[in-house]
PDB file of C-alpha atoms in Angstrom:
ATOM      1  CA  GLY A   1      79.279  97.183 151.697  1.00 83.00           C
ATOM      2  CA  ASP A   2      80.940  94.133 153.174  1.00 89.00           C
ATOM      3  CA  SER A   3      84.456  93.225 152.062  1.00 93.00           C
ATOM      4  CA  VAL A   4      87.285  90.842 152.907  1.00 96.00           C
ATOM      5  CA  THR A   5      90.980  91.480 152.320  1.00 96.00           C
ATOM      6  CA  GLN A   6      93.549  88.735 152.593  1.00 95.00           C
ATOM      7  CA  MET A   7      97.231  88.615 151.881  1.00 88.00           C
ATOM      8  CA  GLU A   8      98.224  87.848 148.364  1.00 86.00           C
ATOM      9  CA  GLY A   9     100.154  84.764 147.495  1.00 86.00           C
ATOM     10  CA  PRO A  10     101.647  82.605 146.526  1.00 94.00           C
ATOM     11  CA  VAL A  11     103.100  81.640 149.868  1.00 96.00           C
ATOM     12  CA  THR A  12     105.847  79.047 149.542  1.00 97.00           C
ATOM     13  CA  LEU A  13     106.934  77.136 152.625  1.00 96.00           C
ATOM     14  CA  SER A  14     108.976  74.122 153.557  1.00 97.00           C
ATOM     15  CA  GLU A  15     107.330  71.187 155.281  1.00 97.00           C
ATOM     16  CA  GLU A  16     106.939  71.693 159.073  1.00 96.00           C
ATOM     17  CA  ALA A  17     107.158  75.481 158.746  1.00 97.00           C
ATOM     18  CA  PHE A  18     104.709  77.849 160.463  1.00 97.00           C
ATOM     19  CA  LEU A  19     101.947  79.291 158.297  1.00 97.00           C
ATOM     20  CA  THR A  20     100.074  82.558 158.786  1.00 97.00           C
ATOM     21  CA  ILE A  21      97.585  84.009 156.319  1.00 97.00           C
ATOM     22  CA  ASN A  22      96.283  87.448 157.227  1.00 97.00           C
ATOM     23  CA  CYS A  23      92.620  88.343 156.775  1.00 98.00           C
ATOM     24  CA  THR A  24      90.792  91.555 157.651  1.00 98.00           C
ATOM     25  CA  TYR A  25      87.191  92.481 157.008  1.00 96.00           C
ATOM     26  CA  THR A  26      84.655  95.286 156.937  1.00 94.00           C
ATOM     27  CA  ALA A  27      80.988  94.618 157.593  1.00 90.00           C
ATOM     28  CA  THR A  28      77.889  96.660 158.336  1.00 82.00           C
ATOM     29  CA  GLY A  29      76.522  94.091 160.767  1.00 79.00           C
ATOM     30  CA  TYR A  30      78.034  91.537 163.103  1.00 85.00           C
ATOM     31  CA  PRO A  31      79.319  88.836 160.774  1.00 91.00           C
ATOM     32  CA  SER A  32      80.295  85.228 161.113  1.00 92.00           C
ATOM     33  CA  LEU A  33      83.762  84.459 159.747  1.00 95.00           C
ATOM     34  CA  PHE A  34      85.004  81.475 157.780  1.00 95.00           C
ATOM     35  CA  TRP A  35      88.049  79.967 156.179  1.00 97.00           C
ATOM     36  CA  TYR A  36      87.466  77.789 153.124  1.00 96.00           C
ATOM     37  CA  VAL A  37      90.070  75.664 151.362  1.00 96.00           C
ATOM     38  CA  GLN A  38      90.184  74.665 147.707  1.00 93.00           C
ATOM     39  CA  TYR A  39      92.494  71.798 146.788  1.00 91.00           C
ATOM     40  CA  PRO A  40      93.605  71.481 143.155  1.00 85.00           C
ATOM     41  CA  GLY A  41      90.720  70.399 140.935  1.00 80.00           C
ATOM     42  CA  GLU A  42      88.214  70.350 143.791  1.00 83.00           C
ATOM     43  CA  GLY A  43      85.418  72.513 145.156  1.00 85.00           C
ATOM     44  CA  LEU A  44      85.397  74.706 148.239  1.00 92.00           C
ATOM     45  CA  GLN A  45      85.505  72.999 151.615  1.00 93.00           C
ATOM     46  CA  LEU A  46      84.750  74.653 154.922  1.00 93.00           C
ATOM     47  CA  LEU A  47      87.924  74.573 157.014  1.00 96.00           C
ATOM     48  CA  LEU A  48      86.811  76.408 160.144  1.00 96.00           C
ATOM     49  CA  LYS A  49      84.467  79.121 161.378  1.00 94.00           C
ATOM     50  CA  ALA A  50      83.767  81.524 164.224  1.00 94.00           C
ATOM     51  CA  THR A  51      80.476  83.227 164.945  1.00 91.00           C
ATOM     52  CA  LYS A  52      81.295  85.805 167.633  1.00 90.00           C
ATOM     53  CA  ALA A  53      84.128  87.893 168.977  1.00 92.00           C
ATOM     54  CA  ASP A  54      87.001  86.011 170.626  1.00 95.00           C
ATOM     55  CA  ASP A  55      85.740  82.673 169.294  1.00 95.00           C
ATOM     56  CA  LYS A  56      88.519  80.416 168.029  1.00 97.00           C
ATOM     57  CA  GLY A  57      87.786  78.126 165.120  1.00 96.00           C
ATOM     58  CA  SER A  58      90.023  75.093 164.663  1.00 97.00           C
ATOM     59  CA  ASN A  59      90.280  72.084 162.376  1.00 96.00           C
ATOM     60  CA  LYS A  60      93.060  69.833 161.030  1.00 95.00           C
ATOM     61  CA  GLY A  61      95.697  71.762 162.986  1.00 97.00           C
ATOM     62  CA  PHE A  62      94.547  75.137 161.610  1.00 98.00           C
ATOM     63  CA  GLU A  63      93.310  77.888 163.941  1.00 98.00           C
ATOM     64  CA  ALA A  64      91.824  81.361 163.580  1.00 98.00           C
ATOM     65  CA  THR A  65      90.525  83.756 166.238  1.00 98.00           C
ATOM     66  CA  TYR A  66      87.718  86.277 165.634  1.00 97.00           C
ATOM     67  CA  ARG A  67      89.197  89.641 166.646  1.00 96.00           C
ATOM     68  CA  LYS A  68      86.486  92.303 166.600  1.00 94.00           C
ATOM     69  CA  GLU A  69      88.788  95.086 167.803  1.00 94.00           C
ATOM     70  CA  THR A  70      91.122  94.628 164.841  1.00 96.00           C
ATOM     71  CA  THR A  71      88.458  93.235 162.442  1.00 96.00           C
ATOM     72  CA  SER A  72      90.736  90.314 161.705  1.00 97.00           C
ATOM     73  CA  PHE A  73      90.557  86.531 161.371  1.00 98.00           C
ATOM     74  CA  HIS A  74      94.108  85.369 160.631  1.00 98.00           C
ATOM     75  CA  LEU A  75      94.673  81.699 159.790  1.00 98.00           C
ATOM     76  CA  GLU A  76      97.578  79.846 161.410  1.00 98.00           C
ATOM     77  CA  LYS A  77      99.074  76.378 161.417  1.00 98.00           C
ATOM     78  CA  GLY A  78     102.094  75.417 163.424  1.00 96.00           C
ATOM     79  CA  SER A  79     103.587  72.749 161.152  1.00 95.00           C
ATOM     80  CA  VAL A  80     102.436  72.476 157.548  1.00 97.00           C
ATOM     81  CA  GLN A  81     102.512  69.384 155.379  1.00 97.00           C
ATOM     82  CA  VAL A  82     102.781  68.973 151.630  1.00 96.00           C
ATOM     83  CA  SER A  83      99.101  67.985 151.649  1.00 95.00           C
ATOM     84  CA  ASP A  84      98.214  71.496 152.902  1.00 97.00           C
ATOM     85  CA  SER A  85      99.092  72.911 149.476  1.00 96.00           C
ATOM     86  CA  ALA A  86      95.888  74.597 148.332  1.00 96.00           C
ATOM     87  CA  VAL A  87      94.149  77.952 147.928  1.00 96.00           C
ATOM     88  CA  TYR A  88      92.706  79.381 151.143  1.00 97.00           C
ATOM     89  CA  PHE A  89      89.773  81.814 151.168  1.00 97.00           C
ATOM     90  CA  CYS A  90      88.675  84.007 154.038  1.00 97.00           C
ATOM     91  CA  ALA A  91      84.963  84.848 153.992  1.00 95.00           C
ATOM     92  CA  LEU A  92      82.249  86.512 156.026  1.00 93.00           C
ATOM     93  CA  SER A  93      78.518  86.011 156.312  1.00 90.00           C
ATOM     94  CA  ASP A  94      76.442  88.967 157.373  1.00 82.00           C
ATOM     95  CA  ARG A  95      72.851  88.449 158.515  1.00 77.00           C
ATOM     96  CA  ALA A  96      72.152  92.054 157.513  1.00 73.00           C
ATOM     97  CA  ALA A  97      73.065  91.054 153.939  1.00 72.00           C
ATOM     98  CA  GLY A  98      70.968  87.913 153.722  1.00 72.00           C
ATOM     99  CA  ASN A  99      73.676  85.654 155.109  1.00 78.00           C
ATOM    100  CA  LYS A 100      75.357  85.421 151.729  1.00 84.00           C
ATOM    101  CA  LEU A 101      79.112  84.871 151.758  1.00 89.00           C
ATOM    102  CA  THR A 102      81.600  87.571 150.812  1.00 92.00           C
ATOM    103  CA  PHE A 103      85.023  86.154 149.933  1.00 95.00           C
ATOM    104  CA  GLY A 104      88.534  87.472 149.881  1.00 96.00           C
ATOM    105  CA  GLY A 105      90.655  86.974 146.803  1.00 95.00           C
ATOM    106  CA  GLY A 106      92.304  83.784 148.043  1.00 96.00           C
ATOM    107  CA  THR A 107      95.877  82.910 149.021  1.00 97.00           C
ATOM    108  CA  ARG A 108      97.699  80.102 147.260  1.00 96.00           C
ATOM    109  CA  VAL A 109      99.944  78.082 149.575  1.00 97.00           C
ATOM    110  CA  LEU A 110     102.627  75.755 148.262  1.00 97.00           C
ATOM    111  CA  VAL A 111     104.394  73.470 150.708  1.00 97.00           C
ATOM    112  CA  LYS A 112     107.607  71.876 149.493  1.00 96.00           C
ATOM    113  CA  PRO A 113     109.059  68.674 150.960  1.00 94.00           C
TER     114      PRO A 113
ATOM    115  CA  ASP B   1      73.111  63.088 152.506  1.00 53.00           C
ATOM    116  CA  THR B   2      74.908  63.114 149.190  1.00 71.00           C
ATOM    117  CA  GLY B   3      76.077  66.721 149.389  1.00 91.00           C
ATOM    118  CA  VAL B   4      75.507  69.399 146.777  1.00 94.00           C
ATOM    119  CA  SER B   5      75.583  68.108 143.200  1.00 95.00           C
ATOM    120  CA  GLN B   6      76.214  70.193 140.111  1.00 96.00           C
ATOM    121  CA  ASP B   7      75.816  69.165 136.510  1.00 97.00           C
ATOM    122  CA  PRO B   8      77.615  69.254 134.168  1.00 97.00           C
ATOM    123  CA  ARG B   9      81.135  69.427 135.588  1.00 95.00           C
ATOM    124  CA  HIS B  10      82.481  70.983 132.419  1.00 96.00           C
ATOM    125  CA  LYS B  11      80.819  72.790 129.544  1.00 97.00           C
ATOM    126  CA  ILE B  12      82.435  74.137 126.403  1.00 98.00           C
ATOM    127  CA  THR B  13      80.200  76.276 124.240  1.00 98.00           C
ATOM    128  CA  LYS B  14      80.500  78.599 121.295  1.00 98.00           C
ATOM    129  CA  ARG B  15      79.971  82.301 121.789  1.00 97.00           C
ATOM    130  CA  GLY B  16      76.338  83.214 121.340  1.00 97.00           C
ATOM    131  CA  GLN B  17      74.943  79.863 122.441  1.00 98.00           C
ATOM    132  CA  ASN B  18      72.724  79.364 125.487  1.00 98.00           C
ATOM    133  CA  VAL B  19      73.782  77.131 128.365  1.00 98.00           C
ATOM    134  CA  THR B  20      71.985  75.804 131.436  1.00 98.00           C
ATOM    135  CA  PHE B  21      73.496  74.444 134.624  1.00 97.00           C
ATOM    136  CA  ARG B  22      71.787  72.448 137.341  1.00 98.00           C
ATOM    137  CA  CYS B  23      72.329  72.353 141.094  1.00 98.00           C
ATOM    138  CA  ASP B  24      70.842  69.813 143.507  1.00 97.00           C
ATOM    139  CA  PRO B  25      71.270  71.050 147.086  1.00 96.00           C
ATOM    140  CA  ILE B  26      71.219  69.022 150.285  1.00 93.00           C
ATOM    141  CA  SER B  27      67.583  68.006 150.551  1.00 90.00           C
ATOM    142  CA  GLU B  28      66.748  69.656 153.866  1.00 87.00           C
ATOM    143  CA  HIS B  29      68.453  72.948 153.021  1.00 89.00           C
ATOM    144  CA  ASN B  30      66.050  75.809 152.297  1.00 90.00           C
ATOM    145  CA  ARG B  31      68.617  78.264 150.995  1.00 91.00           C
ATOM    146  CA  LEU B  32      70.505  77.894 147.735  1.00 94.00           C
ATOM    147  CA  TYR B  33      73.209  80.253 146.481  1.00 94.00           C
ATOM    148  CA  TRP B  34      74.961  80.719 143.139  1.00 96.00           C
ATOM    149  CA  TYR B  35      78.495  82.117 142.893  1.00 96.00           C
ATOM    150  CA  ARG B  36      80.902  82.718 140.045  1.00 96.00           C
ATOM    151  CA  GLN B  37      84.662  82.233 140.361  1.00 94.00           C
ATOM    152  CA  THR B  38      87.118  83.389 137.741  1.00 93.00           C
ATOM    153  CA  LEU B  39      90.697  82.184 137.613  1.00 88.00           C
ATOM    154  CA  GLY B  40      92.771  83.433 140.516  1.00 85.00           C
ATOM    155  CA  GLN B  41      89.866  85.215 142.193  1.00 90.00           C
ATOM    156  CA  GLY B  42      87.533  84.543 145.073  1.00 92.00           C
ATOM    157  CA  PRO B  43      83.945  83.494 144.402  1.00 94.00           C
ATOM    158  CA  GLU B  44      81.497  86.331 143.735  1.00 94.00           C
ATOM    159  CA  PHE B  45      77.851  86.199 144.767  1.00 94.00           C
ATOM    160  CA  LEU B  46      75.291  86.010 141.963  1.00 96.00           C
ATOM    161  CA  THR B  47      71.913  85.198 143.513  1.00 95.00           C
ATOM    162  CA  TYR B  48      70.164  83.206 146.194  1.00 93.00           C
ATOM    163  CA  PHE B  49      66.865  81.462 146.877  1.00 93.00           C
ATOM    164  CA  GLN B  50      64.902  80.686 149.969  1.00 91.00           C
ATOM    165  CA  ASN B  51      62.774  77.738 148.951  1.00 92.00           C
ATOM    166  CA  GLU B  52      61.409  78.741 145.517  1.00 93.00           C
ATOM    167  CA  ALA B  53      61.661  82.508 146.084  1.00 94.00           C
ATOM    168  CA  GLN B  54      64.618  84.358 144.564  1.00 94.00           C
ATOM    169  CA  LEU B  55      65.442  86.892 147.280  1.00 91.00           C
ATOM    170  CA  GLU B  56      68.441  88.740 145.895  1.00 91.00           C
ATOM    171  CA  LYS B  57      70.322  89.180 142.636  1.00 93.00           C
ATOM    172  CA  SER B  58      73.762  90.713 142.304  1.00 92.00           C
ATOM    173  CA  ARG B  59      74.449  93.501 139.839  1.00 89.00           C
ATOM    174  CA  LEU B  60      76.815  90.971 138.264  1.00 84.00           C
ATOM    175  CA  LEU B  61      73.757  89.084 137.034  1.00 86.00           C
ATOM    176  CA  SER B  62      73.013  90.755 133.716  1.00 89.00           C
ATOM    177  CA  ASP B  63      69.776  90.317 131.793  1.00 93.00           C
ATOM    178  CA  ARG B  64      71.348  87.379 129.975  1.00 96.00           C
ATOM    179  CA  PHE B  65      71.412  85.403 133.214  1.00 96.00           C
ATOM    180  CA  SER B  66      68.356  83.803 134.779  1.00 96.00           C
ATOM    181  CA  ALA B  67      68.018  81.439 137.700  1.00 97.00           C
ATOM    182  CA  GLU B  68      65.081  79.390 138.891  1.00 96.00           C
ATOM    183  CA  ARG B  69      64.213  77.046 141.701  1.00 96.00           C
ATOM    184  CA  PRO B  70      60.693  76.039 140.695  1.00 91.00           C
ATOM    185  CA  LYS B  71      59.806  73.587 143.449  1.00 87.00           C
ATOM    186  CA  GLY B  72      62.209  74.729 146.086  1.00 86.00           C
ATOM    187  CA  SER B  73      64.486  71.781 145.426  1.00 91.00           C
ATOM    188  CA  PHE B  74      66.964  71.841 142.516  1.00 96.00           C
ATOM    189  CA  SER B  75      67.921  75.070 140.780  1.00 98.00           C
ATOM    190  CA  THR B  76      68.964  75.974 137.251  1.00 98.00           C
ATOM    191  CA  LEU B  77      71.148  78.828 136.057  1.00 98.00           C
ATOM    192  CA  GLU B  78      70.788  79.775 132.391  1.00 97.00           C
ATOM    193  CA  ILE B  79      73.084  82.051 130.438  1.00 97.00           C
ATOM    194  CA  GLN B  80      71.760  83.292 127.114  1.00 97.00           C
ATOM    195  CA  ARG B  81      73.934  84.481 124.222  1.00 97.00           C
ATOM    196  CA  THR B  82      77.146  83.524 126.014  1.00 97.00           C
ATOM    197  CA  GLU B  83      80.188  85.781 125.793  1.00 96.00           C
ATOM    198  CA  GLN B  84      83.849  84.958 126.351  1.00 96.00           C
ATOM    199  CA  GLY B  85      83.726  86.936 129.590  1.00 95.00           C
ATOM    200  CA  ASP B  86      81.248  84.392 130.951  1.00 96.00           C
ATOM    201  CA  SER B  87      84.004  81.785 131.113  1.00 97.00           C
ATOM    202  CA  ALA B  88      84.315  80.900 134.792  1.00 96.00           C
ATOM    203  CA  MET B  89      83.542  78.299 137.432  1.00 95.00           C
ATOM    204  CA  TYR B  90      79.910  78.493 138.547  1.00 97.00           C
ATOM    205  CA  LEU B  91      79.473  77.323 142.118  1.00 96.00           C
ATOM    206  CA  CYS B  92      76.326  76.362 143.967  1.00 96.00           C
ATOM    207  CA  ALA B  93      75.999  76.230 147.751  1.00 94.00           C
ATOM    208  CA  SER B  94      73.199  75.434 150.170  1.00 93.00           C
ATOM    209  CA  SER B  95      72.476  75.991 153.845  1.00 88.00           C
ATOM    210  CA  PRO B  96      69.636  75.532 156.312  1.00 84.00           C
ATOM    211  CA  GLN B  97      67.347  78.543 156.432  1.00 72.00           C
ATOM    212  CA  GLY B  98      68.788  81.413 158.389  1.00 64.00           C
ATOM    213  CA  GLN B  99      71.597  79.296 159.766  1.00 62.00           C
ATOM    214  CA  GLY B 100      74.239  79.965 157.173  1.00 58.00           C
ATOM    215  CA  GLY B 101      75.992  82.291 159.525  1.00 62.00           C
ATOM    216  CA  SER B 102      76.545  79.672 162.175  1.00 67.00           C
ATOM    217  CA  TYR B 103      76.282  76.528 160.074  1.00 71.00           C
ATOM    218  CA  GLY B 104      78.439  77.439 157.161  1.00 75.00           C
ATOM    219  CA  TYR B 105      77.607  76.496 153.615  1.00 87.00           C
ATOM    220  CA  THR B 106      78.085  73.325 151.640  1.00 90.00           C
ATOM    221  CA  PHE B 107      79.439  73.888 148.164  1.00 93.00           C
ATOM    222  CA  GLY B 108      79.163  71.719 145.099  1.00 94.00           C
ATOM    223  CA  SER B 109      82.167  70.932 142.916  1.00 92.00           C
ATOM    224  CA  GLY B 110      81.117  73.555 140.390  1.00 94.00           C
ATOM    225  CA  THR B 111      80.502  73.746 136.661  1.00 96.00           C
ATOM    226  CA  ARG B 112      83.422  75.042 134.641  1.00 96.00           C
ATOM    227  CA  LEU B 113      82.212  76.989 131.618  1.00 97.00           C
ATOM    228  CA  THR B 114      84.495  77.751 128.705  1.00 97.00           C
ATOM    229  CA  VAL B 115      83.166  80.002 125.949  1.00 98.00           C
ATOM    230  CA  VAL B 116      85.128  79.742 122.699  1.00 97.00           C
TER     231      VAL B 116
END
């Protein structure tokens, strides 16, 4: 079945540091890929997405590129802020599986001033 | 568009009691999904509807769990004879039919269930 593996946290960074969160996936079909963010006490928010190979999703300074050859969708941001402190979830949606989302375990990011 | 609404936000119940949660999706969204998230984990799929039809149920959804979407609008998730292991955040999401893969999904804020 489909699965998503992402690096475990917590990841602790200083403000303006570079952030990378690794995500790899397995899927029976040709999935769409997502990053969701969950701020403390809030629900899941879609951060960015990519629907086909080599697509780059971007939003709020975050980027991720759909790499079919390495089955990866790593999240990056060049200069993090304290407000980026949150839990980040990588997820896939597979049309062959009814388009339901399969999530990774989440990576907690803490940015210190 | 008021987003996806879930009610209640928090529920504390005694073991053995029944609880029911409600989800109101975005009005034009045909598909509605339920997920469960335990502390420190990613959300896990429970079930989903296309209009009023329940198309898939996860093996996580034991016989004590039942979900309905009677008129293809709001949905309810009922847990009978609650157990402490049912304590979790229950999330609802909706998407336009067949477009979840390209559209993404809109999630509600969730219902946090605590079984004591």
